[in-house]
């Protein structure tokens, strides 16, 4: 028998992610898929569609909304979810602020990024969700490299990185006590390049923010930031605002997502850029620069 | 890296998963750092961050180990605590590395990393040669059925690149390895992870070595024979029922193929019920397939309406597994605070099924340093490996682990705290 029974690495990653998505639907009572409108969660939702085709997704999508969104993200979100025929749940940071649960940071460096954790945990508790599917990848950041596919969270939503359940073969242990929940990461083994190649292969539509466009920007701590209603400019920054040709490599809260100068207007150009990149995609995220283990510290508290 | 962006090349690459093993300070993290660095999978900001922390720690060279040791306590103690997964790609292949650390959790971590690996790199310090721990790692690789092993004799710079030293280590390992029956292929490579010799680039310090560099070997080793494409196994994970007008009568059995090849028209049997039917279609969102094999995720429809649910298995008629409630297995005990002894009760998770399991008998433990059986102390504690027999509350549709890693493996879960306390391989 000389037939070659092998599949490409992208197909292997796809199959693995579909397996994890089905396993999540089967093992938990009420899963939810965290949808930010960024490329990873878009790919995850696309894979979920594949996993349950021709049926609809057996779980809703949750958007943790900081209220600081680029309008393009919101337009995309509503269109994408309508096409998917899925249910959308919004966990709002603004609501958490209004309810006095969290205090908004003030000043020019104010960001709602940290407040997302509260809105997320509240949203999970309110909806009684026992598994939250996230688009995190292990190649993104060094603390994420230690994350499990099925990642246990205690009753306070906290992660204990030193005490994780071993994961072997394709056996995933989602057992938990009442009040605890899981974060599940179907894209754990994907790299940024895999994501882009897969988007191209599957012809997945993305928010326009990912492609090169012109908009007013300024530079803060070496990071290019878009001018939005949500960022207070320092006096010297106002003067240096100018139109730049940029694109975003990640899409998050508008106050902490940096842009990159780029002419990449289509997927091929982006793939070329990713291949030649000398900075990780999170290199443009101000939230990771707060300390060496900033991500681990935020994740322990319950961050994505 | 730059060549990998040509779409055709990238869409053509296959995947190799490997794990690294060695005792503390043999250079595992450095080796992985080197592979990532020389294959340009490391970004400028990551390197800068590592340079900065190396300096502040007073390290002389850039400490490539810091690339993989990401947790706060790992960086503080200068050790790797948890399995870390790393990724890199060359134009030929994409690689997933499980970096499995030493110290107290060692066996647990290596078993975990090895469970999905095609290949294991065993690191040996050229100054120390084959030590007890090398044998232990080779034993675990063999137990987990890793078919390809690379013995990387590292730190050759510290033995003046001496050929005699290397040859003696090779001979030593060969003597020992003849006992490891699952390992199909062993490759020896003399190297310096710190200086980069024979990792990505050929060493000019060891002209006497004619073999491949480590990366070349990783790129070219043939792994097509690793999966079982003979025994058809399809554990049912989820039943797809669209309840829509268009798909009114659709009942798809979703899962990932664990072995063999399935085609429309194939006669299949459902286990444990024993009902037989014929495959009507193999469905994916991209259309129906003419055939499907491991490790593809698909949905199967059948000609007949029979009751099938999660945890059942579809197999072909020629070589079905025998459902059984009495299982013999090798296990590795993971729990640090609870021990396993005879008559213990656990939850056993196998493929898509959970059953209760009673430890019927503990047969023996293995002293993994001498590979001798221990028959006088039968209490399993942290990191112990040995053989037990189990009685389950419902039949398992299982193969021996030697025939199939997916249908031959299970984990034991503690009913009280839900921790995964053991990994098992069915004999
Ligand atoms: N001279 C020399 N030192 C090495 C080599 N490989 C690793 N080291 C050093 O050995 C020490 C332990 O390496 P590390 O990668 O942390 O080992 P691990 O515990 O196996 O991960 C570090 O100081 C490395 O710089 C080598 O090939 N030659
Ligand atoms: Mg290490």
XYZ file of C-alpha atoms and ligand atoms in Angstrom:
760
model
C 0.000 0.000 0.000
C 1.711 3.142 -1.157
C -0.992 5.637 -0.507
C 0.136 8.622 1.508
C -2.200 9.053 4.437
C -0.944 12.362 5.680
C -2.460 15.799 6.006
C -0.749 19.185 6.043
C 0.076 20.901 9.295
C -2.725 23.459 8.829
C -5.231 20.649 8.385
C -3.842 18.990 11.505
C -4.273 22.193 13.468
C -7.784 22.591 12.099
C -8.694 19.047 13.051
C -7.266 19.502 16.540
C -9.194 22.751 17.083
C -12.443 21.178 15.875
C -11.840 18.286 18.237
C -11.383 20.696 21.164
C -14.492 22.687 20.222
C -16.641 19.556 20.081
C -15.125 18.320 23.314
C -16.035 21.615 24.980
C -19.635 21.403 23.782
C -19.828 17.822 25.039
C -18.124 18.159 28.405
C -19.664 21.393 29.672
C -23.207 22.361 30.396
C -23.031 25.921 29.215
C -20.014 26.981 27.193
C -19.554 30.386 25.608
C -17.147 31.531 22.920
C -15.295 34.762 23.699
C -15.447 36.908 20.597
C -13.399 40.089 20.459
C -13.616 40.781 16.756
C -9.897 40.109 16.486
C -8.509 37.636 13.965
C -7.944 34.816 16.460
C -11.501 34.833 17.734
C -12.758 35.130 14.164
C -10.781 32.040 13.193
C -12.031 30.259 16.308
C -15.656 31.088 15.467
C -15.087 29.923 11.901
C -13.720 26.623 13.226
C -16.721 26.320 15.534
C -18.967 26.663 12.516
C -17.046 23.829 10.869
C -17.158 21.678 13.991
C -20.945 21.613 14.193
C -21.880 21.992 10.538
C -24.583 21.719 9.279
C -26.072 22.520 12.701
C -25.690 25.912 14.335
C -23.217 26.599 17.091
C -24.392 24.943 20.305
C -23.179 27.951 22.329
C -23.426 31.752 22.189
C -20.635 34.243 21.540
C -19.664 36.721 24.241
C -18.122 40.089 23.528
C -16.371 41.688 26.477
C -17.010 45.245 25.457
C -14.695 47.889 26.877
C -16.794 50.587 25.233
C -13.541 51.747 23.633
C -13.972 50.130 20.269
C -13.020 51.192 16.825
C -16.311 51.589 14.942
C -14.974 49.138 12.329
C -14.809 46.404 14.971
C -18.442 46.855 15.973
C -19.701 46.883 12.389
C -17.759 43.757 11.675
C -18.979 42.047 14.849
C -22.647 42.565 14.113
C -22.334 41.464 10.505
C -20.252 38.391 11.355
C -22.627 37.207 14.053
C -25.683 37.758 11.892
C -24.116 35.633 9.154
C -23.153 32.951 11.639
C -26.688 32.877 12.983
C -25.281 32.794 16.496
C -26.468 34.438 19.676
C -24.430 37.381 21.014
C -23.997 38.177 24.686
C -22.312 41.441 25.647
C -20.391 41.793 28.898
C -19.959 45.504 29.275
C -17.138 47.278 31.077
C -19.233 50.448 31.024
C -21.960 48.625 32.955
C -19.408 47.457 35.520
C -18.217 51.040 35.918
C -21.780 52.360 36.182
C -22.616 49.744 38.786
C -19.621 50.920 40.810
C -17.951 47.506 40.598
C -14.753 48.911 39.163
C -13.133 52.275 39.080
C -12.154 53.773 35.803
C -8.494 54.740 35.419
C -8.009 58.399 34.680
C -5.337 60.493 32.992
C -3.593 60.129 29.670
C -2.529 56.493 30.268
C -5.985 55.379 31.319
C -6.979 52.038 29.853
C -9.964 49.811 30.353
C -7.931 46.762 29.519
C -7.550 45.706 33.147
C -11.244 46.286 33.811
C -12.116 43.691 31.203
C -11.279 40.973 33.697
C -14.078 42.134 36.003
C -16.610 42.435 33.182
C -15.602 39.035 31.866
C -15.865 37.259 35.214
C -19.196 38.979 35.933
C -20.489 38.045 32.505
C -19.511 34.412 32.999
C -21.120 34.301 36.417
C -24.302 36.015 35.341
C -24.820 33.684 32.379
C -23.737 30.680 34.505
C -21.219 29.791 31.805
C -18.940 26.981 32.862
C -16.486 27.101 29.949
C -15.203 30.108 28.045
C -13.543 29.420 24.713
C -10.678 31.817 24.087
C -8.526 32.486 21.047
C -5.240 32.566 22.993
C -2.216 30.982 21.355
C 0.862 29.655 23.119
C 3.216 31.430 20.748
C 1.824 34.842 21.677
C 3.506 35.285 24.982
C 5.719 33.316 27.341
C 3.119 32.806 30.086
C 0.634 31.602 27.488
C 3.196 28.998 26.393
C 2.415 27.151 29.620
C -1.332 27.281 29.223
C -3.379 24.098 28.841
C -6.073 23.488 26.215
C -8.508 22.960 29.090
C -7.411 25.457 31.699
C -9.008 25.201 35.102
C -10.158 28.342 36.978
C -11.070 28.321 40.642
C -14.251 29.824 42.061
C -12.595 33.267 41.893
C -11.725 32.855 38.241
C -8.028 32.573 39.052
C -5.378 30.576 37.239
C -2.740 28.652 39.187
C 0.049 28.136 36.665
C 2.175 25.988 38.956
C -0.594 23.551 39.646
C -2.108 22.699 36.287
C -3.583 19.394 35.263
C -1.347 17.406 32.961
C -2.808 16.961 29.479
C -1.911 13.812 27.603
C -2.802 12.472 24.159
C -6.158 13.932 23.266
C -7.752 13.327 26.619
C -9.083 16.473 28.269
C -10.271 16.501 31.843
C -12.986 19.141 32.212
C -14.277 17.983 35.612
C -14.844 20.718 38.119
C -16.627 21.685 41.276
C -19.622 23.946 41.423
C -18.683 27.578 40.822
C -15.428 26.770 39.055
C -15.041 27.149 35.343
C -12.692 26.404 32.486
C -10.999 28.469 29.849
C -10.543 26.477 26.689
C -8.028 27.391 23.996
C -8.595 25.528 20.728
C -5.889 27.555 18.945
C -3.164 26.763 21.493
C -0.849 25.236 18.904
C -1.324 27.860 16.193
C 1.237 30.548 15.444
C 0.519 33.982 14.049
C 1.666 32.730 10.648
C -0.676 29.735 10.836
C -3.585 32.055 11.554
C -2.837 34.250 8.548
C -2.256 31.343 6.208
C -5.481 29.760 7.354
C -7.445 32.987 6.872
C -6.165 33.034 3.339
C -6.812 29.360 2.704
C -10.371 29.604 4.020
C -11.033 33.049 2.542
C -12.204 34.407 5.877
C -13.390 37.999 5.852
C -11.612 40.287 8.364
C -12.261 43.755 9.839
C -10.745 46.455 7.672
C -8.482 47.531 10.555
C -6.123 44.686 9.740
C -5.357 46.153 6.345
C -3.316 49.207 5.553
C -5.244 52.482 5.764
C -4.641 56.092 6.660
C -5.692 57.614 9.958
C -4.539 60.269 12.430
C -1.989 58.791 14.832
C 0.615 59.786 17.369
C 3.542 58.016 19.015
C 3.614 57.206 22.724
C 6.472 55.249 24.328
C 7.576 54.153 20.881
C 4.122 52.730 20.077
C 1.954 54.186 17.320
C -1.519 54.922 18.689
C -4.617 55.910 16.778
C -6.332 59.120 17.823
C -9.734 58.201 19.252
C -12.238 59.787 21.588
C -11.019 57.469 24.320
C -7.409 58.625 24.618
C -6.445 61.830 26.306
C -3.471 63.338 24.486
C -0.555 64.853 26.374
C 0.171 68.440 25.392
C 3.249 67.511 23.352
C 1.355 64.703 21.628
C -1.359 66.946 20.244
C 1.253 68.756 18.210
C 2.667 65.603 16.637
C -0.615 64.027 15.516
C -0.451 63.281 11.819
C -1.958 61.034 9.195
C -0.087 57.748 8.959
C -0.466 54.667 6.753
C -0.925 51.945 9.292
C -2.599 48.661 10.045
C -3.289 46.796 13.266
C -1.664 43.435 14.002
C -4.008 42.784 16.912
C -7.329 44.336 17.684
C -8.221 45.069 21.239
C -9.215 48.010 23.328
C -8.529 51.165 21.308
C -6.574 52.712 24.173
C -3.871 50.065 24.292
C -3.695 48.600 20.819
C -0.742 49.942 18.926
C -0.596 50.180 15.164
C 2.236 49.414 12.781
C 3.290 51.468 9.787
C 2.355 49.334 6.835
C 1.412 49.305 3.182
C 0.056 45.773 3.399
C -3.363 46.066 1.817
C -4.173 42.399 1.210
C -3.552 39.003 2.775
C -0.501 38.173 0.681
C 1.142 41.416 1.681
C 0.319 40.774 5.331
C 1.717 37.262 5.164
C 4.898 38.664 3.671
C 5.024 41.175 6.471
C 4.466 38.578 9.179
C 7.211 36.404 7.709
C 9.665 39.268 7.707
C 8.524 40.709 11.042
C 11.114 41.420 13.632
C 8.681 42.089 16.453
C 6.069 39.781 17.939
C 2.513 40.908 17.375
C 2.162 41.662 21.063
C 5.224 43.881 20.760
C 2.749 46.606 19.860
C 0.609 46.047 22.941
C 1.164 48.593 25.666
C -0.532 46.310 28.209
C 2.238 43.699 28.003
C 4.986 46.216 28.529
C 4.060 47.013 32.096
C 6.482 44.336 33.440
C 8.370 41.155 32.462
C 5.616 38.903 33.706
C 2.700 41.269 33.073
C 0.723 38.662 31.159
C 1.153 35.949 33.778
C 0.083 38.345 36.516
C -3.051 39.384 34.631
C -3.898 35.811 33.702
C -3.672 34.662 37.313
C -6.384 37.199 38.128
C -8.662 35.820 35.466
C -7.729 37.719 32.306
C -8.274 36.043 28.934
C 11.532 31.930 7.911
C 11.187 34.204 4.936
C 10.843 31.287 2.544
C 7.910 29.904 4.486
C 5.674 32.728 3.374
C 5.261 31.460 -0.144
C 1.771 30.106 0.100
C 2.422 26.912 -1.832
C 5.299 25.927 0.451
C 3.430 26.775 3.596
C 0.309 24.914 2.624
C 2.408 21.871 1.861
C 4.261 21.554 5.136
C 3.707 18.688 7.502
C 3.961 18.670 11.270
C 6.518 17.098 13.569
C 5.972 17.101 17.319
C 9.003 16.423 19.430
C 10.049 16.538 23.020
C 13.363 17.174 24.701
C 14.680 15.267 27.688
C 17.795 15.472 29.738
C 18.745 16.056 33.315
C 18.990 19.493 34.810
C 21.585 21.668 33.114
C 22.247 19.330 30.209
C 21.190 22.210 27.973
C 17.585 21.542 26.943
C 16.420 25.116 27.145
C 19.597 26.332 25.464
C 19.129 23.831 22.643
C 15.565 24.921 22.037
C 16.574 28.566 22.262
C 19.250 27.819 19.666
C 16.818 26.097 17.283
C 14.383 28.982 17.582
C 17.088 31.571 17.278
C 18.939 30.064 14.331
C 15.729 29.275 12.469
C 14.692 32.884 13.068
C 11.564 31.982 14.981
C 12.569 34.455 17.657
C 11.609 38.051 17.318
C 13.680 41.074 18.049
C 11.609 42.157 21.035
C 11.818 38.673 22.548
C 15.573 38.633 22.102
C 15.907 42.122 23.544
C 13.841 41.118 26.536
C 16.062 38.076 27.058
C 19.259 40.093 26.656
C 17.979 42.549 29.202
C 17.105 39.923 31.773
C 20.335 37.977 31.135
C 22.293 41.108 31.914
C 20.351 41.907 35.041
C 20.881 38.322 36.239
C 24.613 38.623 35.600
C 24.751 35.896 32.935
C 27.849 36.008 30.749
C 26.289 34.941 27.432
C 22.784 35.729 26.323
C 20.848 33.130 28.265
C 18.694 31.470 25.604
C 17.021 29.406 28.310
C 15.068 32.517 29.280
C 13.198 32.268 26.003
C 11.382 29.207 27.213
C 11.277 29.780 30.947
C 8.347 32.176 31.019
C 6.780 31.843 34.451
C 7.789 34.222 37.210
C 9.038 31.469 39.511
C 10.968 29.853 36.673
C 12.807 33.057 35.931
C 13.505 33.666 39.585
C 14.867 30.186 40.196
C 16.527 29.779 36.788
C 14.736 26.497 36.147
C 11.909 25.206 33.995
C 8.905 24.071 36.029
C 6.154 23.255 33.612
C 5.974 21.765 30.157
C 6.325 24.636 27.713
C 5.285 24.363 24.114
C 7.293 26.169 21.450
C 6.796 26.543 17.742
C 8.971 27.075 14.765
C 8.869 26.338 11.098
C 11.319 25.853 8.286
C 10.291 25.697 4.652
C 9.973 21.926 5.045
C 8.141 21.442 8.300
C 6.361 23.010 11.169
C 7.559 21.905 14.589
C 5.886 21.753 17.963
C 8.338 21.292 20.806
C 7.373 20.160 24.264
C 10.149 21.388 26.552
C 9.880 19.141 29.561
C 11.692 20.243 32.653
C 13.540 18.280 35.263
C 13.315 18.493 39.042
C 10.574 16.944 41.092
C 7.850 16.915 38.457
C 10.156 15.403 35.910
C 8.558 12.092 35.077
C 5.111 13.612 34.990
C 6.246 16.353 32.644
C 8.151 14.104 30.325
C 5.316 11.590 30.105
C 2.974 14.450 29.275
C 5.245 15.907 26.598
C 5.988 12.454 25.179
C 2.334 11.448 24.830
C 1.870 13.481 21.658
C 5.437 13.442 20.336
C 6.713 11.703 17.210
C 10.309 12.120 18.250
C 12.351 12.602 21.407
C 15.687 14.348 21.710
C 17.650 12.892 24.617
C 20.344 15.255 25.755
C 23.545 13.846 27.147
C 26.302 15.960 28.695
C 29.480 14.834 26.898
C 31.425 15.155 30.150
C 29.084 12.849 32.033
C 28.115 10.340 29.356
C 25.123 8.006 29.666
C 23.851 8.331 33.182
C 20.940 6.842 35.053
C 18.710 9.643 33.903
C 19.441 9.076 30.228
C 18.239 5.512 30.672
C 15.177 6.751 32.491
C 14.314 9.145 29.679
C 14.862 6.504 27.038
C 12.635 4.165 29.033
C 9.850 6.771 29.158
C 10.176 7.558 25.451
C 9.877 3.857 24.751
C 6.983 3.387 27.166
C 5.043 6.231 25.512
C 5.893 4.703 22.157
C 7.943 7.435 20.630
C 9.346 5.740 17.580
C 12.189 8.133 16.756
C 14.920 9.062 19.189
C 17.848 11.433 18.760
C 20.671 11.137 21.261
C 22.233 14.576 21.226
C 25.664 14.503 22.866
C 25.847 18.107 24.030
C 28.598 20.335 25.406
C 31.162 18.826 23.020
C 33.043 22.125 23.400
C 33.828 21.121 26.969
C 35.525 17.851 25.905
C 37.629 19.477 23.194
C 35.335 18.139 20.468
C 36.826 14.704 21.102
C 35.667 11.918 18.806
C 36.673 9.134 21.196
C 34.507 10.544 23.974
C 31.568 10.733 21.601
C 32.036 7.197 20.267
C 32.201 5.755 23.765
C 28.871 7.423 24.600
C 27.278 6.088 21.423
C 28.408 2.543 22.246
C 27.161 2.850 25.800
C 23.735 3.943 24.681
C 23.437 1.230 22.047
C 24.112 -1.468 24.620
C 21.305 -0.182 26.761
C 18.860 0.627 23.966
C 18.656 -2.900 22.634
C 16.102 -3.492 25.393
C 13.731 -0.766 24.157
C 11.410 -2.458 21.732
C 9.135 0.413 20.636
C 11.890 2.669 19.408
C 12.275 2.170 15.691
C 15.190 4.458 15.024
C 18.005 6.055 17.042
C 20.186 8.845 15.631
C 23.312 10.162 17.362
C 24.516 13.759 16.967
C 27.503 15.440 18.681
C 26.715 19.101 19.373
C 27.197 22.272 21.310
C 23.861 23.913 21.941
C 25.558 26.930 23.447
C 27.814 27.612 20.459
C 25.481 26.231 17.814
C 27.624 23.372 16.501
C 25.602 20.777 14.554
C 22.313 22.270 15.642
C 21.412 24.242 12.522
C 24.838 24.644 10.978
C 27.439 21.966 10.485
C 30.237 22.113 13.028
C 33.682 23.009 11.777
C 35.075 21.824 15.106
C 34.109 18.188 14.495
C 35.132 17.322 10.931
C 35.131 13.640 11.961
C 31.323 13.674 12.201
C 29.667 12.964 8.843
C 26.035 12.788 9.914
C 23.215 15.314 9.674
C 22.802 18.389 11.806
C 19.973 18.216 14.303
C 17.714 20.523 12.311
C 18.317 18.657 9.062
C 17.366 15.430 10.764
C 14.217 16.972 12.252
C 13.240 18.275 8.842
C 13.675 14.995 7.030
C 12.935 12.139 9.439
C 10.120 10.010 7.997
C 7.106 9.874 10.293
C 4.488 8.708 7.807
C 4.499 5.248 9.339
C 3.742 6.430 12.882
C -0.067 6.383 12.722
C -2.070 3.188 12.551
C -3.835 3.258 9.179
C -4.929 -0.370 9.384
C -7.400 -0.688 12.272
C -10.363 1.585 11.607
C -11.453 3.376 14.793
C -13.889 6.265 15.104
C -14.777 7.328 18.653
C -18.040 9.288 18.546
C -17.596 12.659 20.153
C -20.846 14.464 19.459
C -24.046 13.886 17.517
C -24.934 16.627 15.033
C -28.683 17.153 14.645
C -29.391 20.411 12.807
C -33.191 20.516 13.357
C -33.478 22.707 10.270
C -35.719 22.317 7.251
C -32.835 21.834 4.908
C -31.134 19.203 7.038
C -34.232 17.714 8.527
C -33.153 14.090 8.767
C -29.450 14.672 9.136
C -27.814 12.771 11.979
C -24.067 13.106 11.801
C -21.682 11.359 14.159
C -18.839 13.762 14.782
C -15.380 12.798 15.902
C -11.714 12.567 15.124
C -10.556 9.396 13.421
C -8.248 7.480 15.741
C -7.054 4.883 13.245
C -7.575 3.347 9.835
C -9.358 4.649 6.759
C -13.105 5.161 6.347
C -14.928 5.433 3.008
C -18.575 5.796 2.041
C -19.969 2.311 1.490
C -17.767 0.763 4.204
C -19.529 -1.648 6.536
C -19.168 -0.536 10.122
C -20.075 -1.887 13.514
C -21.091 0.238 16.500
C -19.504 -0.710 19.800
C -20.526 -1.618 22.412
C -24.037 -2.228 20.991
C -22.814 -4.399 18.105
C -25.270 -2.952 15.548
C -23.995 -2.889 12.001
C -24.571 -0.385 9.221
C -22.923 1.202 6.200
C -21.279 4.619 5.912
C -23.500 6.873 3.842
C -21.347 9.979 3.770
C -18.307 11.665 5.282
C -19.271 15.264 5.928
C -17.323 18.459 6.448
C -18.297 22.076 5.884
C -16.078 21.999 2.807
C -18.094 19.210 1.254
C -18.281 15.436 1.392
C -15.088 13.380 1.335
C -14.246 10.194 -0.522
C -12.177 8.916 2.373
C -11.008 9.999 5.798
C -8.197 8.824 8.063
C -6.401 9.755 11.285
C -6.175 12.455 12.560
C -9.017 14.057 10.588
C -12.108 15.510 12.297
C -15.246 14.673 10.320
C -18.905 13.736 10.709
C -20.181 10.372 9.463
C -23.728 9.529 8.434
C -24.988 5.952 8.260
C -27.550 4.137 6.104
C -29.556 2.904 9.053
C -31.113 4.731 11.965
C -29.446 3.234 14.960
C -28.968 4.603 18.408
C -25.437 5.965 18.736
C -24.160 8.416 21.293
C -20.990 10.012 22.576
C -18.567 7.427 23.875
C -19.566 4.757 21.340
C -17.080 3.710 18.701
C -17.529 2.942 15.016
C -15.131 0.286 13.740
C -14.850 -1.824 10.623
C -15.830 -5.448 10.688
C -12.475 -7.045 9.933
C -10.602 -6.323 13.145
C -12.845 -4.866 15.833
C -11.513 -4.345 19.350
C -13.058 -6.509 22.044
C -14.988 -4.472 24.621
C -13.604 -5.319 28.033
C -14.078 -4.454 31.669
C -10.841 -5.925 32.911
C -7.833 -4.019 31.719
C -4.123 -4.478 32.251
C -2.106 -1.288 31.981
C 1.156 0.452 32.615
C 0.549 3.680 34.483
C 2.494 6.708 35.546
C 1.294 8.174 38.840
C 1.129 11.974 38.845
C -0.377 13.081 42.114
C 2.024 14.703 44.550
C -0.242 14.474 47.563
C -2.210 11.266 47.117
C -0.900 7.746 46.611
C -2.322 4.867 44.661
C -2.804 1.540 46.328
C -4.806 -1.584 45.570
C -8.633 -1.274 45.699
C -8.662 2.495 45.073
C -11.596 3.922 43.087
C -11.177 6.499 40.348
C -12.828 7.977 37.323
C -11.267 6.640 34.152
C -11.428 8.724 30.999
C -10.784 6.830 27.780
C -11.487 8.271 24.291
C -14.816 10.117 24.740
C -15.964 8.051 27.644
C -15.864 8.288 31.410
C -16.359 5.206 33.560
C -15.640 4.274 37.156
C -12.562 2.235 37.739
C -11.510 0.047 40.598
C -7.834 -0.748 40.986
C -8.035 -4.497 41.034
C -4.425 -5.285 41.642
C -1.096 -3.554 41.661
C 1.263 -5.958 39.907
C 4.615 -4.245 40.157
C 6.398 -0.945 39.942
C 9.413 -0.315 37.761
C 12.627 1.102 39.085
C 13.126 3.374 36.123
C 16.818 3.766 36.791
C 17.642 0.062 36.691
C 14.520 -1.014 34.749
C 14.035 -3.746 37.364
C 10.628 -4.700 38.709
C 9.777 -3.733 42.272
C 7.426 -6.257 43.834
C 7.769 -5.615 47.538
C 6.641 -1.970 47.612
C 3.390 -1.647 45.692
C 2.281 1.832 46.713
C 2.508 4.296 43.859
C 3.578 7.768 44.767
C 4.485 10.782 42.719
C 6.247 9.877 39.429
C 6.073 6.114 39.953
C 5.593 3.902 36.912
C 4.311 0.349 36.970
C 1.694 -2.175 36.018
C -1.806 -2.514 37.433
C -5.032 -4.268 36.608
C -8.308 -2.371 36.590
C -11.986 -3.347 36.627
C -14.278 -0.774 35.017
C -17.986 -0.088 35.580
C -18.718 -0.268 31.831
C -16.830 -1.880 28.964
C -13.976 0.011 27.320
C -13.635 -0.160 23.563
C -9.881 -0.262 23.652
C -6.831 -1.428 21.787
C -3.426 -2.065 23.196
C -1.382 1.118 23.376
C 1.195 -0.498 21.136
C -1.352 -0.710 18.348
C -3.008 2.634 18.871
C -1.980 5.539 21.058
C -5.484 7.064 21.099
C -7.649 4.038 21.770
C -4.970 2.493 23.981
C -4.559 5.348 26.457
C -6.534 6.674 29.424
C -6.196 8.927 32.458
C -7.343 8.359 36.015
C -9.119 11.206 37.791
C -9.541 11.643 41.520
C -13.242 11.744 42.356
C -12.828 14.184 45.216
C -10.639 16.896 43.752
C -11.020 16.176 40.019
C -7.261 16.157 39.486
C -5.736 13.991 36.771
C -3.747 11.601 38.951
C -2.413 9.049 36.477
C -1.826 8.323 32.825
C -2.389 4.784 31.606
C -1.319 2.698 28.641
C -3.274 -0.451 27.981
C -1.264 -3.621 27.508
N 29.784 24.942 27.351
C 28.515 24.645 27.076
N 27.554 25.024 27.928
C 26.271 24.716 27.647
C 25.916 24.031 26.453
N 24.571 23.882 26.439
C 24.100 24.468 27.572
N 25.125 24.983 28.310
C 25.035 25.685 29.605
O 24.529 24.792 30.580
C 23.708 25.489 31.517
C 22.325 24.828 31.615
O 21.604 24.973 30.390
P 20.025 24.912 30.298
O 19.711 25.076 28.864
O 19.374 25.857 31.251
O 19.771 23.440 30.769
P 18.407 22.669 31.056
O 18.297 22.612 32.537
O 18.604 21.311 30.447
O 17.304 23.429 30.403
C 23.620 26.914 31.032
O 24.543 27.671 31.773
C 24.048 26.824 29.576
O 24.634 28.005 29.124
C 26.979 23.659 25.548
O 26.780 23.066 24.491
N 28.246 23.991 25.912
Mg 15.479 24.262 31.152
